[in-house]
Short mmCIF file of C-alpha atoms in Angstrom, two decimals:
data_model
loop_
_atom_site.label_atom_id
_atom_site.label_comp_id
_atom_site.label_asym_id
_atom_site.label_seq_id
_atom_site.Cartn_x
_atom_site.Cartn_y
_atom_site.Cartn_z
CA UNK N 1 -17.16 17.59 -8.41
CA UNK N 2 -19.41 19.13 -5.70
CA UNK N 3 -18.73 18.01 -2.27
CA UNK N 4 -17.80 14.48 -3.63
CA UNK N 5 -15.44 13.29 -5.72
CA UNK N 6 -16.75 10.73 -8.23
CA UNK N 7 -14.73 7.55 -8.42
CA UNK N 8 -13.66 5.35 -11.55
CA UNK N 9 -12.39 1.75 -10.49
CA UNK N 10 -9.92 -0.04 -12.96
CA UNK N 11 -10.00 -4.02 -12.84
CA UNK N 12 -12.86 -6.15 -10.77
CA UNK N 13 -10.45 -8.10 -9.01
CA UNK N 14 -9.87 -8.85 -5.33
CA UNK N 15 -8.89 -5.54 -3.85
CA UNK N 16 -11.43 -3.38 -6.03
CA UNK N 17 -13.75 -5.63 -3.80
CA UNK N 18 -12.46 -4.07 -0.53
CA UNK N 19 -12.74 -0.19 -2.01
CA UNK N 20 -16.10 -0.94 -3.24
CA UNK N 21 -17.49 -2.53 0.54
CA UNK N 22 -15.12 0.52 2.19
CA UNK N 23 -16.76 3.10 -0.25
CA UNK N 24 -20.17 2.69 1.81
CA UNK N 25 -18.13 4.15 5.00
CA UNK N 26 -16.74 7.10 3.39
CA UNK N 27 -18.80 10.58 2.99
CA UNK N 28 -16.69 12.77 0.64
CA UNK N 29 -16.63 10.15 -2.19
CA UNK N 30 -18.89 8.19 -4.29
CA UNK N 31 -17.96 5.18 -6.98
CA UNK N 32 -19.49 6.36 -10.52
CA UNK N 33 -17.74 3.62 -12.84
CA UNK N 34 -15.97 0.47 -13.00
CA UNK N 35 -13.71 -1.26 -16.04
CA UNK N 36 -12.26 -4.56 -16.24
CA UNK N 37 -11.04 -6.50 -19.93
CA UNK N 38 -14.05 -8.57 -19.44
CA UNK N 39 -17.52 -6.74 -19.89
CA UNK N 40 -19.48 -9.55 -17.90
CA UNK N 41 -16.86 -8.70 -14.65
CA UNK N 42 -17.51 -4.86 -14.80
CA UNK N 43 -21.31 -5.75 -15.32
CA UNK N 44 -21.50 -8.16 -12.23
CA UNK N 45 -19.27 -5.88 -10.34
CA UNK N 46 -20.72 -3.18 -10.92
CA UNK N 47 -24.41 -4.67 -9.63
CA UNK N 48 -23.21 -5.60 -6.58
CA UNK N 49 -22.67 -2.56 -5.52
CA UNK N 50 -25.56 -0.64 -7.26
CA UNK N 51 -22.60 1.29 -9.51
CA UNK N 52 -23.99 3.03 -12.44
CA UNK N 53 -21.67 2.34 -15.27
CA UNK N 54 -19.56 -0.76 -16.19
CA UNK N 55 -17.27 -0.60 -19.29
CA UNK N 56 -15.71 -2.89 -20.99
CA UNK N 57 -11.59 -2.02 -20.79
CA UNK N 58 -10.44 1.02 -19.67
CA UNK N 59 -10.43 3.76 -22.18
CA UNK N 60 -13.86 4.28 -21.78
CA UNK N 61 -13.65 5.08 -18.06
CA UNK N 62 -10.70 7.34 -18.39
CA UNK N 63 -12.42 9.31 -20.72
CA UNK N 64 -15.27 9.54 -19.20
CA UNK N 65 -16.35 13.56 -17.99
CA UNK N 66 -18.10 12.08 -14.95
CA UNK N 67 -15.40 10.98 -13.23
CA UNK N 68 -13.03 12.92 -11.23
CA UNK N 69 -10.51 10.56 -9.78
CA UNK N 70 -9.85 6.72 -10.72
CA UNK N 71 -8.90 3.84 -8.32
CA UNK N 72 -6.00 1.28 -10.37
CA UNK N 73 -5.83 -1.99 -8.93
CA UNK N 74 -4.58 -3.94 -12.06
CA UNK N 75 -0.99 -6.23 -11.82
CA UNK N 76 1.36 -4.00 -10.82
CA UNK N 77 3.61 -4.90 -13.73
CA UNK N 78 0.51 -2.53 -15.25
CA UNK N 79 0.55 0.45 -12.73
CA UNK N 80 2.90 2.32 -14.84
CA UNK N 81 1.01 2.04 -18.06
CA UNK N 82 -2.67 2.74 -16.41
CA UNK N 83 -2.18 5.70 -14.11
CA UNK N 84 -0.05 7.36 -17.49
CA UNK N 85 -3.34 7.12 -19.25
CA UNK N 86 -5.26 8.31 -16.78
CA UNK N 87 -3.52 11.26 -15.94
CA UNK N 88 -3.26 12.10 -19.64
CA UNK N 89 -7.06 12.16 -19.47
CA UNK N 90 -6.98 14.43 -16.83
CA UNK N 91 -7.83 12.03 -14.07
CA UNK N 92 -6.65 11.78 -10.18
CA UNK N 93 -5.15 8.73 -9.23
CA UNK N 94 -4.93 6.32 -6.36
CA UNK N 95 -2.56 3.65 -7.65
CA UNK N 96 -2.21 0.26 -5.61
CA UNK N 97 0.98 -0.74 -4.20
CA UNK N 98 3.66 -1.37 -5.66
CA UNK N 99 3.01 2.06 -7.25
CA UNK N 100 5.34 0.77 -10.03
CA UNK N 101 8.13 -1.71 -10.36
CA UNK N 102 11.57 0.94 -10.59
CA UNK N 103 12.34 3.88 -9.16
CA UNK N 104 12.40 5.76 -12.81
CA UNK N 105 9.20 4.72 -13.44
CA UNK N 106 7.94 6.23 -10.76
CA UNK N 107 9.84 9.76 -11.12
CA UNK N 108 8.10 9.90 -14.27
CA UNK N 109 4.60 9.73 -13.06
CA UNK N 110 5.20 12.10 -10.33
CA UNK N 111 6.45 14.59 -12.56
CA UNK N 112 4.01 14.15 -14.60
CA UNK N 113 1.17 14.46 -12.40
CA UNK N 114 2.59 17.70 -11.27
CA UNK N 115 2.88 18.50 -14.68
CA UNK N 116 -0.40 18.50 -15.27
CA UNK N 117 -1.58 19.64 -11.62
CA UNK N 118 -3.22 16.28 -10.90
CA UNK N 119 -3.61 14.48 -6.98
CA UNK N 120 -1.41 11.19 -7.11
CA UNK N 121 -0.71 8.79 -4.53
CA UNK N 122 0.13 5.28 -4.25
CA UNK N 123 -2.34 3.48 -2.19
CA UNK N 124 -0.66 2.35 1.25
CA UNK N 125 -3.40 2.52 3.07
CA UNK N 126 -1.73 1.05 6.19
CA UNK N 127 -0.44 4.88 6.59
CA UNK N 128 -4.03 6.00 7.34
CA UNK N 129 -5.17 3.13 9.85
CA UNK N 130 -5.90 4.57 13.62
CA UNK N 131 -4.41 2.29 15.13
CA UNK N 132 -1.15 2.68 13.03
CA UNK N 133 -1.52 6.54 13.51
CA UNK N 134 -2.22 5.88 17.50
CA UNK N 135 1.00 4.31 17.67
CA UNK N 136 3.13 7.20 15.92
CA UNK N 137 1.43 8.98 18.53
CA UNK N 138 2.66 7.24 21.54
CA UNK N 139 6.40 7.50 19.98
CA UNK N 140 5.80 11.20 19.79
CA UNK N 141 4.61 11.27 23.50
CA UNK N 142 7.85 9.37 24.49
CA UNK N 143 6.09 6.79 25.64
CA UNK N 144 8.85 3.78 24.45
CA UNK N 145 11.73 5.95 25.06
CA UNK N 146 14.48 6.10 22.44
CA UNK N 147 13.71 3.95 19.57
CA UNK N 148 15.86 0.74 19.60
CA UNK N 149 14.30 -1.80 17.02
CA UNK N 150 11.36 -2.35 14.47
CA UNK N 151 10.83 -5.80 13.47
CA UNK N 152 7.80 -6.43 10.68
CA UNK N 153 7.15 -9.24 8.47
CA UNK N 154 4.85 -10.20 5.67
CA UNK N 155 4.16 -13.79 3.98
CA UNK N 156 1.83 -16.03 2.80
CA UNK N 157 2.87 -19.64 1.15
CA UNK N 158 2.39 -19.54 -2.59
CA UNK N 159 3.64 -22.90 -4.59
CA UNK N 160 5.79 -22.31 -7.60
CA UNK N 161 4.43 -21.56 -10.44
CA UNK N 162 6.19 -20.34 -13.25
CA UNK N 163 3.33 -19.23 -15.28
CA UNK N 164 1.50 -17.15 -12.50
CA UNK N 165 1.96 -13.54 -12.63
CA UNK N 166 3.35 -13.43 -9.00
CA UNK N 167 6.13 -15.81 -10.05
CA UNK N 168 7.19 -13.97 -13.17
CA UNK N 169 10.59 -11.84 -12.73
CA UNK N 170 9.61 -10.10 -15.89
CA UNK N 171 5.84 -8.72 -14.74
CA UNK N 172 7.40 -7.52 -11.80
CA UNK N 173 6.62 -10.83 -9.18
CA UNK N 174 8.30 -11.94 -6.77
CA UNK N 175 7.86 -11.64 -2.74
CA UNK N 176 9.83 -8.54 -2.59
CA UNK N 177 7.10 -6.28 -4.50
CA UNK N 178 4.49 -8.40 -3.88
CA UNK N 179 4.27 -7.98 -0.30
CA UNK N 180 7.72 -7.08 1.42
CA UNK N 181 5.94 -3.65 0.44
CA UNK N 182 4.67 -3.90 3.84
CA UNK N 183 7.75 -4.43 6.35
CA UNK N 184 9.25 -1.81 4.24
CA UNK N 185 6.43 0.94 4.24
CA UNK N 186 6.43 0.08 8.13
CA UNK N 187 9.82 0.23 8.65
CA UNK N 188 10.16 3.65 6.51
CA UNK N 189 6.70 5.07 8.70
CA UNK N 190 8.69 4.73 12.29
CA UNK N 191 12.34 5.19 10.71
CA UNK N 192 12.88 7.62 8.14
CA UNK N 193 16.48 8.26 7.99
CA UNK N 194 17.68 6.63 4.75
CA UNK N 195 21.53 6.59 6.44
CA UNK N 196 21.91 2.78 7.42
CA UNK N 197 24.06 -0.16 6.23
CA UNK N 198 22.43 -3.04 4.71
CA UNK N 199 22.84 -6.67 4.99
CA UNK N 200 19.97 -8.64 2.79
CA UNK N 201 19.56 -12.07 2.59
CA UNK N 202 17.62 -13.57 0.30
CA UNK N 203 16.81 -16.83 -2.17
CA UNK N 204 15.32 -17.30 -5.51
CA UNK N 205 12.79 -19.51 -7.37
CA UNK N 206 14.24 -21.27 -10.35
CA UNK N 207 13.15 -18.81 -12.48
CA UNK N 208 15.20 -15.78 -10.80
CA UNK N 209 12.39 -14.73 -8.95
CA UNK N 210 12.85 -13.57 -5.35
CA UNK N 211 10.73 -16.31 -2.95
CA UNK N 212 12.29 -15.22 0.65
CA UNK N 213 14.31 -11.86 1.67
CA UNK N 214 15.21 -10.70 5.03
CA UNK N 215 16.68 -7.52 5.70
CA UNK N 216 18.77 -6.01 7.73
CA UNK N 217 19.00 -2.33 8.51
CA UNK N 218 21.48 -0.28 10.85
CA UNK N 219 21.09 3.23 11.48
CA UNK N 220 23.46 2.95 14.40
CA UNK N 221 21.52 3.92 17.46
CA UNK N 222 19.04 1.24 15.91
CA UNK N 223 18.20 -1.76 13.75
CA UNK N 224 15.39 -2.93 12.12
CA UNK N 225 15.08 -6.24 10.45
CA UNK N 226 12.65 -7.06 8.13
CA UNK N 227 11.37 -10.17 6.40
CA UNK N 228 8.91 -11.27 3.67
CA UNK N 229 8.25 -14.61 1.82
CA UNK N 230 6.24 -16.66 -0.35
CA UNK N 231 7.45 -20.14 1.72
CA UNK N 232 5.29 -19.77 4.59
CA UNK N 233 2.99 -17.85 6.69
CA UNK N 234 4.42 -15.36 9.09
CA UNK N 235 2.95 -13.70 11.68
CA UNK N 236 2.60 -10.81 9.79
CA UNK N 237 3.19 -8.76 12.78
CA UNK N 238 5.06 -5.00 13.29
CA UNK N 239 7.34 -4.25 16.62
CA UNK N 240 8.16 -0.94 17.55
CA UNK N 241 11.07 -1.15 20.70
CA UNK N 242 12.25 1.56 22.67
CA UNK N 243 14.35 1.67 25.65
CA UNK N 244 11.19 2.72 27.74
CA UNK N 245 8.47 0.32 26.13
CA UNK N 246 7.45 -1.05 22.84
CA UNK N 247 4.46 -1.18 20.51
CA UNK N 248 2.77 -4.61 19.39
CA UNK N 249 0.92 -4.69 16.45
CA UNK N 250 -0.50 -7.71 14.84
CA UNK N 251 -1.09 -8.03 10.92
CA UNK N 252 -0.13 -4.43 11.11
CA UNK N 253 -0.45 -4.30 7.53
CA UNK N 254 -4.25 -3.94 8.10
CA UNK N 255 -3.74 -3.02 11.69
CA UNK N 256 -7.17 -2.37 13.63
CA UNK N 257 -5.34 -2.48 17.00
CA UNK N 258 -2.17 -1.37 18.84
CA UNK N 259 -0.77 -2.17 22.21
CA UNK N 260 1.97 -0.89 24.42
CA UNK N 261 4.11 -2.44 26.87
CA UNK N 262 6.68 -1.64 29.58
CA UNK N 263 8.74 -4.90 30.51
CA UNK N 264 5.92 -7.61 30.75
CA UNK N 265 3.06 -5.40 31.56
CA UNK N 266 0.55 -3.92 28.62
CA UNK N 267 0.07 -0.20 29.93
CA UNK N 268 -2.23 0.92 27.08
CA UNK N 269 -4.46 -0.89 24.01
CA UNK N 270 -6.07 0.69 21.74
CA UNK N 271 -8.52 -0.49 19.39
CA UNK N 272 -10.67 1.15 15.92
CA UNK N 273 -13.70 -0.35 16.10
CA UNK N 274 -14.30 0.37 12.28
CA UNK N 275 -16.84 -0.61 10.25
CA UNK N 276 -15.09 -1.27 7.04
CA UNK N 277 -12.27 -2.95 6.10
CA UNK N 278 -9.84 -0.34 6.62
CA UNK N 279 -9.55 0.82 3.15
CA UNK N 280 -12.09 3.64 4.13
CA UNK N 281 -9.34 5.97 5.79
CA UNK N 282 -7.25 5.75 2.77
CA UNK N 283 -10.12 6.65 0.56
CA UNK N 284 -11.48 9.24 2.47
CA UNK N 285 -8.16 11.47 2.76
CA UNK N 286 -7.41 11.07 -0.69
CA UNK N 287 -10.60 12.56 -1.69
CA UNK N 288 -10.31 15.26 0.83
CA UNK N 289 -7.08 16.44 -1.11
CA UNK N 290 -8.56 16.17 -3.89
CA UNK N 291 -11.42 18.42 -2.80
CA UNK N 292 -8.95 20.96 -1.64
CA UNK N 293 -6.85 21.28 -4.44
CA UNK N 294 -3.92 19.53 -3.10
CA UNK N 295 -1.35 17.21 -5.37
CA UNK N 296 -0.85 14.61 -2.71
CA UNK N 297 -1.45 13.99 0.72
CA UNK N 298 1.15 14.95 3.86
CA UNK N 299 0.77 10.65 4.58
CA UNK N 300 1.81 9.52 1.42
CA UNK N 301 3.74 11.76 -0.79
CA UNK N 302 5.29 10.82 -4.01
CA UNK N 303 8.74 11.15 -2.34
CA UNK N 304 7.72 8.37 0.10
CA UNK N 305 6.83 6.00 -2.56
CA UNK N 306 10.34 6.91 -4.60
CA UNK N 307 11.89 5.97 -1.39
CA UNK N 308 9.96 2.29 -1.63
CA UNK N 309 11.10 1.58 -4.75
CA UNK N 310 14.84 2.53 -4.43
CA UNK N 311 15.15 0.85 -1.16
CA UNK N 312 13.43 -2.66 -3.05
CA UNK N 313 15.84 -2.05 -5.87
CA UNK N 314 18.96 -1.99 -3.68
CA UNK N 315 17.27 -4.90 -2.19
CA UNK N 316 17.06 -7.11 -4.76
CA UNK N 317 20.71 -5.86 -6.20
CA UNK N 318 22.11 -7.77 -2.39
CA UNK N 319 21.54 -11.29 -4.02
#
């Protein structure tokens, strides 16, 4: 492994994209392979970013002694099935969000991983971003006071369609996994006390699949309510209140800047100037545990991601 652990990517799609253009950015970590079910897609992939090999399915990557760690971005209806394989080679993982689509699911793969003294971490990179760090920050300084409220939602319109994976109930679709992810990873990063009363709203597509959830949550001394959908675009933005001041944060899912505000006036900004996409942070502290010998990461532990998917499961049991 050296001083750089040696990537496998699994799929071509969208979001291998981003890790690929973010790799350049990162020092401790290098992309030696690529897989997707269509040779031609690893091939083309794989020369547009000057990657060595390109295999046709999976298998071949998994097994292959060159590579240390492997980056799964395949449907998350397949996150279970693809990081079991590659740990059973003997591979690190960096799964994608939803890490898998029930909370026994993932129990299994984090016991598993131990099992076998393997890194594994689901890939919510929004944990490493500065700006979302610089904001935990200001909370710790007591800059907003006692906390109050978190708002945060997530949407973009997607038409009906039975027949797309994001629509199917049974592959795991639905807004709820698909990106309410977000709100609740933010919600869980400012707040998280798992004591609150919940009051869910939501509505389904024809085919029982969730299309628009809010959420309520009530810890007492404070409430959060979150919201995702596949009817329209929100703002996509994340609110952190306090009685003192409160955080802005627009598209904080891939936040790159932070402000805070007392009453009407903004007191501090705060920006990343990155040269990536964002996905560089994520990538780089994941192969810095891996480096050091460490199972996961103190961002993103497997117990954060079991909390994800029991909190979406009680969720989706509200309607």
């Amino acid at each position: 492994m050296g001083n750089k652990v040696r990537w496998g990517i699994v799929s071509a799609g969208r979001i291998s994209h981003t890790f690929a253009k973010d790799m350049f950015y990162v020092e401790n970590a290098e992309i030696e392979a690529v897989a997707a079910r269509q040779l031609s897609s690893a091939q083309e992939f794989a020369n547009e970013y000057g990657i060595v090999k390109a295999y046709h399915g999976y298998d071949l990557l998994f097994n292959d002694d060159d590579i240390d760690a492997v980056y799964i971005s395949t449907p998350h209806s397949y996150h279970y099935e693809h990081t079991k394989q590659a740990l059973e080679a003997g591979k690190h993982v960096l799964c994608e969000k939803p890490f898998t689509v029930n909370p026994e699911q993932c129990i299994e793969l984090a016991e598993f991983a131990k099992s076998k003294g393997l890194f594994l971490m689901e890939a919510v990179w929004t944990y490493f971003l500065p700006a979302i760090k610089k904001a935990k920050q200001w909370i710790a300084e007591g800059r907003i006071g006692e906390l109050k409220h978190i708002t945060a939602d997530f949407g973009y319109p997607l038409p009906y369609d039975p027949n797309r994976r994001e629509w199917d109930a049974d592959l795991g679709g639905g807004c709820l996994l698909e990106m309410g992810i977000y709100p609740v990873c933010f919600n869980y990063l400012f707040n998280g006390s798992v004591n609150y009363d919940m009051q869910v709203i939501g509505k389904r597509a024809p085919n029982g699949a969730d299309r628009d959830v809010t959420v309520t949550l009530d810890y007492g001394k404070q409430v959060s309510v979150l919201h995702t959908t596949f009817d329209a675009r929100l703002p996509n933005w994340g609110a952190i209140v306090g009685t003192e001041g409160y955080i802005i944060i627009p598209d904080f899912f891939r936040a790159s800047e932070a402000s805070l505000y007392v009453i009407d006036d903004k007191v501090d900004y705060f920006v990343d100037n990155r040269k990536g996409s964002g996905f560089e942070f994520e990538i780089a502290a994941a192969s810095q545990a891996i480096l050091d010998g460490k199972l996961e990461t103190e961002e993103m532990p497997l117990a954060t991601s079991l909390h994800f998917q029991q909190q979406m499961q009680s969720i989706l049991s509200k309607f």
